[in-house]
């Protein structure tokens, strides 16, 4: 058994399902249209991150795009590392020692940083977050969620009547 | 009925009917299972270097959620090695039944039927997850205990009682198999009704009667019914995703409870394993300590109190605005299917977030499974830290948004009006926002 859609039905279907294309365009707009955001002047930030089994303190760091970040990694118990997703940045510190390096936060978004030296059983889950500028991805995701709920309500306003079931 | 019967294709039909392909795959999975237990017991202590940890919790657990369930429903159950030794005893034969087997063949107690024990097992996985996922020895001991328990129960109870009523993974796959694109059904109901011997039911290790199958939740896709049907009246269909969901679907409170436990588990796992809260990770790991007791308490409150409470409040709202005469309990069960797409897509999104980053661990442990300095495939020592990308983030968002759309649509399909659907959709929306916050917030 299969579905067949006749030509006239196809035109009818496009007429009936115009909302689908509207939703698709709205979805693409939500994903791609630049959102307005206040651009703070870049500054130099000196940050200290303490690494201990199995957390970074602070776990979440918020900076502005263009900020120069000088980062002190302090290993509080055993050897720890810090590897930043999306940036070519990695530090390793021995127990009780501090390692320092700097980078410029030129990419916006939320980036995970992870311990890069096996430090114990929960090492693979030792994670922190660097947020550069506003978390636009989350805002766009929320808008897509609202659109999805609207689409679900709208899609069932009337059943598809133009599909014909054909038995082989 | 937009279905494609796979048995109409001669090659596929041959592969499904023959016991050999399935037997060979199951023999490989059984060998892999035993090997995993040995690697867990005798391999490296460091979890990220141990075959058992990486293969079970990264490779297999991810494959189950990303491949087996979304594309094959309970297809993993058809090749799962856990019930094999017990089945050999029950049927007194390794390849096929050879007469009266061993075992008492008792029926599973009525009071213990349903999904409740499976849901409880999944709660236990959540409570001890931080240890299980990171300690190779614990993983090995759990795997051994599971296969031993399945074996013992198969000597006491009939068929796959362990799989049907106890296995938490069986509960997980069964719940989400309802959304999958595969089903086993009969071709002509009349033929089955007139067939007095019911060879399909007798042969089914799951105790299912194909004529009565309304959902893919309880069918383990073992194909025994296809093999023994004298009238060639069984079909294996590809179907649209979510075909078991809708107005005709019947759910009970056990299904609802299982669905809510799955939602709670994916929330808590996301917080523990992907969050930035080190104290939470340590609390989940230090089993028996005061922080762990607090963690366990909070986990149980979320699983058994907060989520069921919010869901019940949404149902209460739906009942109030509905016009049909129905009870709160019936409505609670009816909307249980909404939790299926919501949970399935959330688990897949969680897996994308988790597994893609950690996948670099898989090949090195295959290369040196016991940590003895082997380099079988030339990949030893190549594990990298791994990192998430913006693409991974967008995939997670799309998966969660699709889950929300899907569950909202199912809600609408089974509601009398948009107004009645609104509280349930709000529940789904709130859950999705929580997942979004945990995964990409």
Coordinates of C-alpha atoms in Angstrom, one line a residue:
Chain A
X1 CA 0.0 0.0 0.0
X2 CA 1.2 3.5 -0.7
X3 CA 0.1 7.1 -1.0
X4 CA -0.5 8.8 -4.3
X5 CA -0.9 12.5 -4.6
X6 CA -2.5 13.7 -7.8
X7 CA -1.4 17.0 -9.5
X8 CA -4.6 18.9 -8.6
X9 CA -4.3 17.6 -5.0
X10 CA -0.7 18.8 -4.9
X11 CA -1.9 22.4 -5.7
X12 CA -4.7 22.0 -3.1
X13 CA -2.2 20.7 -0.6
X14 CA 0.1 23.7 -1.1
X15 CA -2.9 26.0 -0.7
X16 CA -4.0 24.2 2.4
X17 CA -0.6 23.8 3.9
X18 CA 0.7 27.4 3.3
X19 CA 1.0 27.6 7.1
X20 CA 3.8 25.0 6.9
X21 CA 5.9 27.3 4.7
X22 CA 5.2 30.3 6.9
X23 CA 6.3 28.3 9.9
X24 CA 9.4 27.1 8.1
X25 CA 10.3 30.7 7.1
X26 CA 9.6 31.8 10.7
X27 CA 11.9 29.1 12.0
X28 CA 14.7 30.0 9.7
X29 CA 14.3 33.7 10.7
X30 CA 14.5 32.7 14.3
X31 CA 17.7 30.8 13.7
X32 CA 19.5 33.1 11.4
X33 CA 18.3 36.7 11.8
X34 CA 20.8 38.8 13.9
X35 CA 19.4 39.8 17.2
X36 CA 20.1 43.3 18.6
X37 CA 22.6 43.2 21.5
X38 CA 24.4 45.9 23.5
X39 CA 28.1 45.8 22.6
X40 CA 30.1 46.7 25.7
X41 CA 33.7 48.0 25.1
X42 CA 36.3 45.2 25.4
X43 CA 38.2 45.2 28.7
X44 CA 41.0 43.3 30.3
X45 CA 39.9 40.7 32.8
X46 CA 42.1 38.8 35.2
X47 CA 40.2 35.7 36.3
X48 CA 41.2 33.0 38.8
X49 CA 39.7 29.5 38.4
X50 CA 40.2 26.9 41.1
X51 CA 40.1 23.3 40.0
X52 CA 39.4 20.6 42.4
X53 CA 37.8 17.1 42.1
X54 CA 35.4 17.5 40.2
X55 CA 34.6 21.1 39.7
X56 CA 35.9 24.5 38.6
X57 CA 35.2 27.4 40.9
X58 CA 33.7 29.6 39.5
X59 CA 31.9 27.1 37.3
X60 CA 30.3 29.8 35.1
X61 CA 32.2 32.8 33.7
X62 CA 30.5 35.6 31.8
X63 CA 32.6 38.0 29.7
X64 CA 32.0 40.4 26.8
X65 CA 33.1 39.8 23.2
X66 CA 36.6 41.2 22.6
X67 CA 37.6 41.0 26.3
X68 CA 41.2 40.0 26.9
X69 CA 41.0 37.2 29.5
X70 CA 44.1 36.4 31.6
X71 CA 43.3 33.2 33.4
X72 CA 44.9 31.8 36.5
X73 CA 44.3 28.0 36.8
X74 CA 44.9 26.8 40.4
X75 CA 45.0 23.1 41.0
X76 CA 43.7 22.6 44.6
X77 CA 44.2 18.9 45.1
X78 CA 45.6 16.8 42.2
X79 CA 46.8 17.7 38.7
X80 CA 44.1 19.4 36.7
X81 CA 43.9 20.8 33.2
X82 CA 41.5 23.3 31.5
X83 CA 40.6 22.9 27.8
X84 CA 38.2 25.4 26.3
X85 CA 35.8 24.2 23.6
X86 CA 35.8 26.3 20.5
X87 CA 39.1 28.1 21.4
X88 CA 42.6 26.7 21.0
X89 CA 43.3 27.2 24.7
X90 CA 44.6 24.7 27.2
X91 CA 46.3 25.0 30.6
X92 CA 47.6 22.4 33.0
X93 CA 48.5 23.0 36.7
X94 CA 50.2 20.8 39.2
X95 CA 48.8 20.4 42.7
X96 CA 49.0 23.7 44.6
X97 CA 50.5 25.5 41.7
X98 CA 49.0 28.2 39.5
X99 CA 49.4 28.4 35.7
X100 CA 48.5 31.5 33.8
X101 CA 47.7 32.2 30.1
X102 CA 45.7 34.7 28.2
X103 CA 43.4 34.8 25.2
X104 CA 40.9 37.1 23.6
X105 CA 37.2 36.2 23.7
X106 CA 36.5 36.8 20.1
X107 CA 33.8 34.2 19.5
X108 CA 30.3 34.8 21.1
X109 CA 28.3 32.0 22.6
X110 CA 28.5 29.5 25.5
X111 CA 31.6 27.4 25.6
X112 CA 32.3 24.4 27.9
X113 CA 35.7 24.1 29.5
X114 CA 36.8 20.6 30.7
X115 CA 39.5 19.1 32.8
X116 CA 42.1 17.8 30.4
X117 CA 44.1 15.6 32.8
X118 CA 42.6 12.4 34.2
X119 CA 42.0 13.4 37.8
X120 CA 39.7 10.7 39.1
X121 CA 36.5 8.7 38.3
X122 CA 34.3 11.7 37.5
X123 CA 37.0 13.5 35.5
X124 CA 35.1 13.1 32.2
X125 CA 32.3 15.2 33.7
X126 CA 34.4 18.0 35.2
X127 CA 32.9 20.9 33.3
X128 CA 32.7 24.7 33.4
X129 CA 31.1 27.3 31.2
X130 CA 32.4 30.5 29.6
X131 CA 29.7 32.7 28.2
X132 CA 30.9 35.4 25.8
X133 CA 28.1 38.0 25.3
X134 CA 24.5 37.0 25.6
X135 CA 23.4 33.4 25.1
X136 CA 21.6 34.0 21.9
X137 CA 21.4 30.3 21.1
X138 CA 19.3 29.8 24.2
X139 CA 17.0 32.7 23.3
X140 CA 16.6 31.4 19.7
X141 CA 15.9 27.9 21.1
X142 CA 13.1 29.3 23.4
X143 CA 11.5 31.1 20.4
X144 CA 11.7 27.9 18.4
X145 CA 10.0 26.1 21.2
X146 CA 7.1 28.6 21.2
X147 CA 6.9 28.2 17.4
X148 CA 6.8 24.4 17.8
X149 CA 3.9 24.6 20.2
X150 CA 2.1 27.0 17.9
X151 CA 2.8 24.8 14.9
X152 CA 1.3 21.7 16.7
X153 CA -1.9 23.6 17.5
X154 CA -2.1 25.0 14.0
X155 CA -1.3 21.8 12.2
X156 CA -4.4 20.0 13.5
X157 CA -6.9 22.7 12.7
X158 CA -8.2 20.4 9.9
X159 CA -7.2 16.9 8.8
X160 CA -5.3 16.2 5.6
X161 CA -8.1 15.3 3.1
X162 CA -6.1 15.2 -0.1
X163 CA -4.1 12.0 0.5
X164 CA -5.7 9.0 -1.1
X165 CA -4.9 5.6 0.1
X166 CA -4.4 3.2 -2.7
X167 CA -4.2 -0.6 -2.3
X168 CA -1.7 -2.4 -4.4
Chain B
X1 CA -2.6 2.3 6.2
X2 CA 0.8 3.5 5.0
X3 CA 2.9 0.5 5.8
X4 CA 5.6 -1.4 4.0
X5 CA 5.6 -5.1 4.8
X6 CA 9.3 -6.1 4.9
X7 CA 8.5 -9.8 4.5
X8 CA 7.5 -9.1 0.9
X9 CA 11.1 -8.6 0.0
X10 CA 12.6 -12.1 -0.5
X11 CA 16.0 -11.4 0.9
X12 CA 14.7 -9.6 4.0
X13 CA 12.1 -12.3 4.4
X14 CA 14.8 -15.0 4.3
X15 CA 17.0 -13.2 6.8
X16 CA 14.0 -12.7 9.2
X17 CA 12.7 -16.2 8.9
X18 CA 16.1 -18.0 9.3
X19 CA 17.3 -18.4 12.9
X20 CA 20.9 -18.3 11.8
X21 CA 21.5 -14.5 11.4
X22 CA 19.9 -13.7 14.7
X23 CA 21.7 -16.6 16.4
X24 CA 25.1 -15.4 15.1
X25 CA 24.5 -11.8 16.1
X26 CA 23.3 -12.9 19.6
X27 CA 26.4 -15.2 19.9
X28 CA 28.6 -12.2 19.2
X29 CA 26.7 -10.0 21.6
X30 CA 26.9 -12.7 24.3
X31 CA 30.7 -13.0 23.7
X32 CA 30.9 -9.2 23.9
X33 CA 28.9 -9.3 27.1
X34 CA 31.3 -11.8 28.8
X35 CA 34.3 -9.9 27.4
X36 CA 32.9 -6.7 28.9
X37 CA 32.5 -8.3 32.3
X38 CA 36.1 -9.6 32.2
X39 CA 37.4 -6.2 31.0
X40 CA 35.5 -4.5 33.8
X41 CA 37.0 -6.8 36.4
X42 CA 40.5 -7.0 35.2
X43 CA 41.0 -3.9 33.0
X44 CA 42.3 -0.4 34.0
X45 CA 40.8 1.2 37.1
X46 CA 40.5 4.6 35.3
X47 CA 37.1 4.6 33.8
X48 CA 37.9 6.5 30.7
X49 CA 40.5 3.9 29.8
X50 CA 38.4 0.8 30.6
X51 CA 36.6 -1.1 27.8
X52 CA 33.6 -1.9 30.0
X53 CA 32.9 1.7 30.9
X54 CA 33.4 3.1 27.4
X55 CA 31.8 0.3 25.5
X56 CA 28.7 0.0 27.7
X57 CA 28.0 3.6 28.7
X58 CA 29.4 5.5 25.7
X59 CA 29.1 3.1 22.7
X60 CA 26.2 0.8 23.5
X61 CA 24.1 3.2 25.5
X62 CA 24.4 5.8 22.8
X63 CA 23.7 3.4 20.0
X64 CA 20.6 2.2 21.8
X65 CA 19.2 5.8 21.9
X66 CA 20.5 7.1 18.6
X67 CA 20.0 4.1 16.4
X68 CA 18.3 1.0 17.8
X69 CA 15.2 2.6 19.4
X70 CA 14.5 5.5 16.9
X71 CA 14.9 3.3 13.9
X72 CA 14.1 -0.2 15.2
X73 CA 12.0 0.0 18.3
X74 CA 12.9 -3.0 20.5
X75 CA 15.4 -4.3 17.9
X76 CA 18.1 -4.4 20.5
X77 CA 15.9 -6.9 22.5
X78 CA 16.0 -9.2 19.5
X79 CA 19.8 -9.5 19.8
X80 CA 20.2 -8.9 23.5
X81 CA 22.4 -11.7 25.1
X82 CA 21.0 -11.4 28.6
X83 CA 18.1 -13.9 28.3
X84 CA 20.1 -16.4 26.1
X85 CA 21.5 -18.8 28.8
X86 CA 18.1 -19.0 30.5
X87 CA 16.3 -19.6 27.2
X88 CA 18.7 -22.4 26.3
X89 CA 17.6 -24.1 29.5
X90 CA 13.9 -23.4 29.0
X91 CA 13.9 -24.8 25.4
X92 CA 16.6 -27.4 26.1
X93 CA 18.5 -26.3 23.0
X94 CA 20.9 -23.6 21.9
X95 CA 19.6 -23.0 18.5
X96 CA 15.9 -24.0 18.7
X97 CA 13.6 -25.9 21.0
X98 CA 14.3 -29.6 21.3
X99 CA 11.5 -30.8 23.6
X100 CA 10.5 -30.2 27.2
X101 CA 13.0 -27.8 28.8
X102 CA 14.2 -27.3 32.3
X103 CA 12.5 -24.9 34.7
X104 CA 9.4 -24.6 36.7
X105 CA 7.6 -22.5 34.1
X106 CA 5.5 -20.6 36.7
X107 CA 3.5 -17.6 35.7
X108 CA 4.8 -14.2 36.8
X109 CA 2.8 -13.0 39.9
X110 CA -0.1 -10.8 38.8
X111 CA 0.7 -8.2 41.5
X112 CA 4.1 -7.7 40.0
X113 CA 3.0 -7.2 36.4
X114 CA 3.2 -4.0 34.5
X115 CA 6.0 -1.4 34.3
X116 CA 6.4 -0.6 37.9
X117 CA 9.4 -2.8 38.7
X118 CA 11.2 -1.7 35.5
X119 CA 10.6 1.9 36.5
X120 CA 12.0 1.2 39.9
X121 CA 15.0 -0.4 38.3
X122 CA 15.6 2.7 36.2
X123 CA 15.3 4.8 39.4
X124 CA 18.1 2.7 40.9
X125 CA 20.2 3.3 37.8
X126 CA 19.7 7.0 38.4
X127 CA 20.5 6.8 42.1
X128 CA 23.7 4.9 41.6
X129 CA 24.5 6.2 38.0
X130 CA 27.5 8.3 38.9
X131 CA 29.2 5.2 40.4
X132 CA 28.0 2.8 37.7
X133 CA 29.1 5.0 34.9
X134 CA 32.5 5.6 36.2
X135 CA 33.6 2.4 38.0
X136 CA 34.5 -0.5 35.7
X137 CA 34.2 -3.1 38.5
X138 CA 30.8 -1.9 39.5
X139 CA 29.7 -2.0 35.9
X140 CA 31.0 -5.6 35.5
X141 CA 29.4 -6.7 38.7
X142 CA 26.0 -5.2 37.7
X143 CA 26.2 -6.9 34.2
X144 CA 27.0 -10.2 35.9
X145 CA 24.2 -9.8 38.4
X146 CA 21.7 -9.0 35.6
X147 CA 22.5 -12.0 33.5
X148 CA 22.6 -14.2 36.6
X149 CA 19.2 -12.9 37.8
X150 CA 17.7 -13.4 34.3
X151 CA 19.0 -17.0 34.3
X152 CA 17.6 -17.8 37.7
X153 CA 14.3 -16.2 37.0
X154 CA 14.0 -18.2 33.7
X155 CA 14.3 -21.4 35.7
X156 CA 11.5 -20.3 37.9
X157 CA 9.1 -18.4 35.7
X158 CA 8.0 -18.9 32.1
X159 CA 9.4 -17.2 29.0
X160 CA 11.2 -13.9 29.3
X161 CA 9.7 -12.8 32.6
X162 CA 12.9 -10.9 33.5
X163 CA 12.7 -8.9 30.2
X164 CA 9.0 -8.4 30.5
X165 CA 8.8 -7.2 34.1
X166 CA 12.2 -6.4 35.5
X167 CA 14.7 -5.3 33.0
X168 CA 15.0 -1.4 33.2
X169 CA 16.4 -1.3 29.7
X170 CA 13.4 -3.4 28.5
X171 CA 11.2 -0.8 30.1
X172 CA 13.1 2.0 28.4
X173 CA 13.0 0.4 25.0
X174 CA 9.4 -0.8 25.3
X175 CA 8.2 2.7 26.2
X176 CA 9.9 4.4 23.3
X177 CA 9.3 1.6 20.8
X178 CA 5.8 3.0 20.6
X179 CA 7.3 5.9 18.6
X180 CA 9.4 3.7 16.5
X181 CA 8.9 2.9 12.8
X182 CA 8.8 -1.0 13.1
X183 CA 5.9 -3.3 14.1
X184 CA 4.9 -6.9 13.9
X185 CA 1.3 -7.5 13.1
X186 CA -1.0 -10.1 11.6
X187 CA -2.1 -9.9 7.9
X188 CA -5.6 -11.3 8.2
X189 CA -7.3 -11.4 11.6
X190 CA -9.7 -14.0 10.5
X191 CA -7.0 -16.6 9.8
X192 CA -5.6 -16.2 13.3
X193 CA -9.0 -16.4 14.8
X194 CA -9.7 -19.7 13.1
X195 CA -6.3 -21.1 13.9
X196 CA -6.9 -23.1 17.1
X197 CA -3.3 -24.2 17.9
X198 CA -2.0 -20.6 18.3
X199 CA 1.5 -21.7 17.5
X200 CA 2.7 -18.0 17.4
X201 CA 1.6 -17.5 21.0
X202 CA 3.2 -20.8 22.1
X203 CA 6.5 -19.9 20.4
X204 CA 6.6 -16.3 21.5
X205 CA 9.2 -15.9 24.3
X206 CA 7.5 -12.6 25.3
X207 CA 4.1 -14.2 25.8
X208 CA 2.5 -12.1 23.1
X209 CA -0.4 -13.1 20.9
X210 CA 0.2 -11.3 17.6
X211 CA -3.5 -10.9 16.8
X212 CA -3.9 -8.9 20.0
X213 CA -0.9 -6.6 19.4
X214 CA -2.0 -3.0 19.4
X215 CA 1.4 -1.5 20.3
X216 CA 5.0 -2.3 19.8
X217 CA 5.8 -1.8 23.4
X218 CA 5.7 -5.4 24.4
X219 CA 6.9 -7.1 21.2
X220 CA 10.7 -7.9 21.3
X221 CA 10.9 -8.4 17.5
X222 CA 12.3 -11.9 17.9
X223 CA 10.4 -13.1 14.8
X224 CA 9.5 -16.4 16.3
X225 CA 5.8 -15.9 15.3
X226 CA 6.9 -15.2 11.8
X227 CA 8.8 -18.5 11.7
X228 CA 6.2 -20.7 13.2
X229 CA 3.0 -19.3 11.6
X230 CA 1.7 -22.1 9.3
X231 CA -0.4 -19.7 7.3
X232 CA 2.3 -17.1 6.6
X233 CA 0.0 -14.6 8.2
X234 CA 2.6 -12.4 10.0
X235 CA 4.0 -9.2 8.6
X236 CA 6.9 -7.0 9.8
X237 CA 6.0 -3.5 8.9
X238 CA 7.9 -0.2 8.4
X239 CA 5.4 2.5 9.5
X240 CA 5.4 6.2 10.2
X241 CA 7.1 7.2 13.4
X242 CA 4.7 7.5 16.3
X243 CA 2.0 5.1 14.9
X244 CA 1.2 3.7 18.3
X245 CA 0.3 7.1 19.6
X246 CA -3.1 8.7 19.1
X247 CA -6.7 8.3 20.0
X248 CA -6.8 4.5 19.9
X249 CA -3.7 4.0 22.1
X250 CA -4.3 2.6 25.5
X251 CA -2.0 3.4 28.4
X252 CA -2.2 2.5 32.0
X253 CA -0.8 4.1 35.2
X254 CA 2.3 2.0 35.0
X255 CA 3.1 3.4 31.6
X256 CA 2.6 6.9 32.9
X257 CA 4.9 6.2 35.9
X258 CA 7.6 4.8 33.7
X259 CA 7.3 7.8 31.3
X260 CA 7.7 10.2 34.2
X261 CA 10.6 8.3 35.7
X262 CA 12.3 8.6 32.3
X263 CA 11.8 12.3 32.2
X264 CA 13.1 12.8 35.7
X265 CA 16.1 10.6 34.9
X266 CA 17.1 12.5 31.8
X267 CA 16.8 15.8 33.8
X268 CA 18.9 14.6 36.7
X269 CA 21.5 12.9 34.4
X270 CA 21.8 16.1 32.4
X271 CA 22.3 18.1 35.6
X272 CA 24.8 15.6 37.1
X273 CA 26.9 14.8 34.1
X274 CA 26.6 17.9 31.9
X275 CA 26.2 20.6 34.5
X276 CA 28.9 22.7 36.2
X277 CA 28.0 21.8 39.7
X278 CA 30.9 19.8 41.1
X279 CA 29.3 19.3 44.5
X280 CA 26.3 17.7 42.8
X281 CA 28.6 15.3 40.9
X282 CA 30.5 14.4 44.1
X283 CA 27.3 13.9 46.1
X284 CA 26.0 11.5 43.3
X285 CA 29.2 9.6 43.5
X286 CA 29.8 9.2 47.2
X287 CA 27.2 6.5 47.8
X288 CA 26.1 6.2 51.4
X289 CA 27.5 9.5 52.5
X290 CA 25.2 12.4 53.8
X291 CA 25.6 14.4 50.5
X292 CA 24.6 11.2 48.6
X293 CA 21.5 10.7 50.8
X294 CA 20.5 14.3 50.1
X295 CA 21.1 13.8 46.4
X296 CA 19.0 10.6 46.5
X297 CA 16.3 12.4 48.4
X298 CA 16.1 15.2 45.9
X299 CA 16.2 12.8 43.0
X300 CA 13.4 10.8 44.4
X301 CA 11.4 13.9 45.2
X302 CA 11.8 15.1 41.6
X303 CA 10.9 11.6 40.2
X304 CA 8.1 10.7 42.5
X305 CA 6.9 14.2 43.6
X306 CA 7.6 17.2 41.5
X307 CA 7.2 15.8 38.0
X308 CA 4.2 13.6 38.8
X309 CA 2.7 16.5 40.7
X310 CA 3.1 18.9 37.7
X311 CA 1.8 16.3 35.3
X312 CA -1.2 15.6 37.6
X313 CA -1.9 19.3 37.9
X314 CA -1.9 19.6 34.1
X315 CA -4.2 16.6 33.9
X316 CA -6.5 18.1 36.5
X317 CA -6.7 21.3 34.4
X318 CA -7.5 19.2 31.3
X319 CA -10.2 17.3 33.1
X320 CA -11.8 20.5 34.4
X321 CA -12.2 22.0 30.9
X322 CA -13.2 18.7 29.3
X323 CA -16.9 18.1 28.6
X324 CA -16.8 14.2 28.4
X325 CA -17.6 12.3 31.5
X326 CA -14.3 10.7 32.5
X327 CA -12.3 10.1 35.7
X328 CA -9.1 11.7 36.7
X329 CA -7.4 8.3 36.7
X330 CA -8.5 7.5 33.2
X331 CA -7.3 10.9 31.9
X332 CA -4.0 10.5 33.7
X333 CA -3.5 7.3 31.8
X334 CA -4.8 8.5 28.5
X335 CA -2.3 11.4 28.3
X336 CA 0.6 9.1 29.3
X337 CA 1.5 8.7 25.6
X338 CA 2.4 12.4 25.4
X339 CA 5.5 11.5 27.6
X340 CA 6.8 9.1 24.9
X341 CA 7.9 11.6 22.2
X342 CA 8.9 14.1 24.8
X343 CA 11.1 11.7 26.6
X344 CA 12.6 10.0 23.6
X345 CA 13.7 13.2 22.0
X346 CA 15.1 14.5 25.3
X347 CA 17.2 11.3 25.7
X348 CA 18.5 11.6 22.2
X349 CA 19.4 15.2 22.7
X350 CA 21.1 14.3 26.0
X351 CA 23.0 11.6 24.2
X352 CA 24.1 13.9 21.4
X353 CA 25.4 16.3 24.0
X354 CA 27.2 13.6 25.9
X355 CA 28.3 10.9 23.5
X356 CA 29.7 13.1 20.6
X357 CA 32.2 14.7 23.0
X358 CA 33.2 11.4 24.5
X359 CA 33.3 9.2 21.4
X360 CA 37.0 9.7 21.0
X361 CA 37.4 7.2 24.0
X362 CA 35.8 4.3 22.1
X363 CA 38.5 3.3 19.6
X364 CA 41.4 3.5 22.0
X365 CA 39.7 1.1 24.5
X366 CA 39.0 -1.3 21.6
X367 CA 42.7 -1.1 20.7
X368 CA 43.7 -1.9 24.3
X369 CA 40.7 -3.4 26.1
X370 CA 42.5 -4.6 29.3
X371 CA 45.0 -1.8 29.5
X372 CA 47.9 -4.2 29.0
X373 CA 49.7 -2.1 26.5
X374 CA 48.1 -3.8 23.4
X375 CA 47.5 -1.8 20.2
X376 CA 45.2 -4.0 18.3
X377 CA 43.9 -1.5 15.8
X378 CA 46.6 1.1 16.2
X379 CA 44.5 3.5 18.2
X380 CA 45.8 3.1 21.7
X381 CA 46.5 6.3 23.5
X382 CA 44.7 8.5 20.9
X383 CA 41.8 9.5 23.2
X384 CA 41.3 13.3 23.2
X385 CA 39.4 15.5 25.6
X386 CA 36.7 16.1 23.0
X387 CA 34.7 19.2 22.7
X388 CA 31.2 20.2 21.8
X389 CA 30.6 22.4 18.8
X390 CA 27.8 24.9 17.9
X391 CA 26.5 22.2 15.5
X392 CA 26.0 19.8 18.3
X393 CA 24.1 22.6 20.2
X394 CA 21.8 23.2 17.3
X395 CA 21.2 19.5 16.8
X396 CA 20.2 19.3 20.5
X397 CA 17.8 22.3 20.1
X398 CA 16.2 20.8 17.0
X399 CA 15.7 17.5 18.7
X400 CA 14.1 19.0 21.8
X401 CA 11.9 21.3 19.7
X402 CA 10.8 18.3 17.5
X403 CA 10.0 16.5 20.8
X404 CA 7.9 19.4 22.0
X405 CA 6.1 19.7 18.6
X406 CA 5.5 16.0 18.5
X407 CA 4.2 15.7 22.1
X408 CA 2.0 18.9 21.6
X409 CA 0.5 17.3 18.4
X410 CA -0.2 14.0 20.2
X411 CA -1.8 16.0 23.0
X412 CA -4.1 17.8 20.5
X413 CA -5.0 14.6 18.8
X414 CA -6.3 13.0 21.9
X415 CA -7.9 16.1 23.4
X416 CA -11.5 17.3 22.9
X417 CA -10.4 20.9 22.3
X418 CA -7.4 23.2 22.2
X419 CA -8.4 24.5 25.6
X420 CA -8.2 21.0 27.1
X421 CA -4.8 20.4 25.4
X422 CA -3.3 23.6 26.8
X423 CA -2.3 22.5 30.3
X424 CA -0.6 19.3 28.9
X425 CA 1.2 21.3 26.3
X426 CA 2.3 23.8 29.0
X427 CA 3.7 20.8 31.0
X428 CA 5.6 19.6 27.9
X429 CA 6.8 23.2 27.2
X430 CA 8.1 23.6 30.8
X431 CA 10.0 20.3 30.6
X432 CA 11.5 21.3 27.3
X433 CA 12.7 24.6 28.6
X434 CA 14.3 22.8 31.6
X435 CA 16.2 20.5 29.2
X436 CA 17.2 23.4 27.0
X437 CA 18.5 25.3 30.0
X438 CA 20.5 22.2 31.2
X439 CA 21.9 21.4 27.8
X440 CA 22.6 24.7 26.1
X441 CA 21.9 27.3 28.8

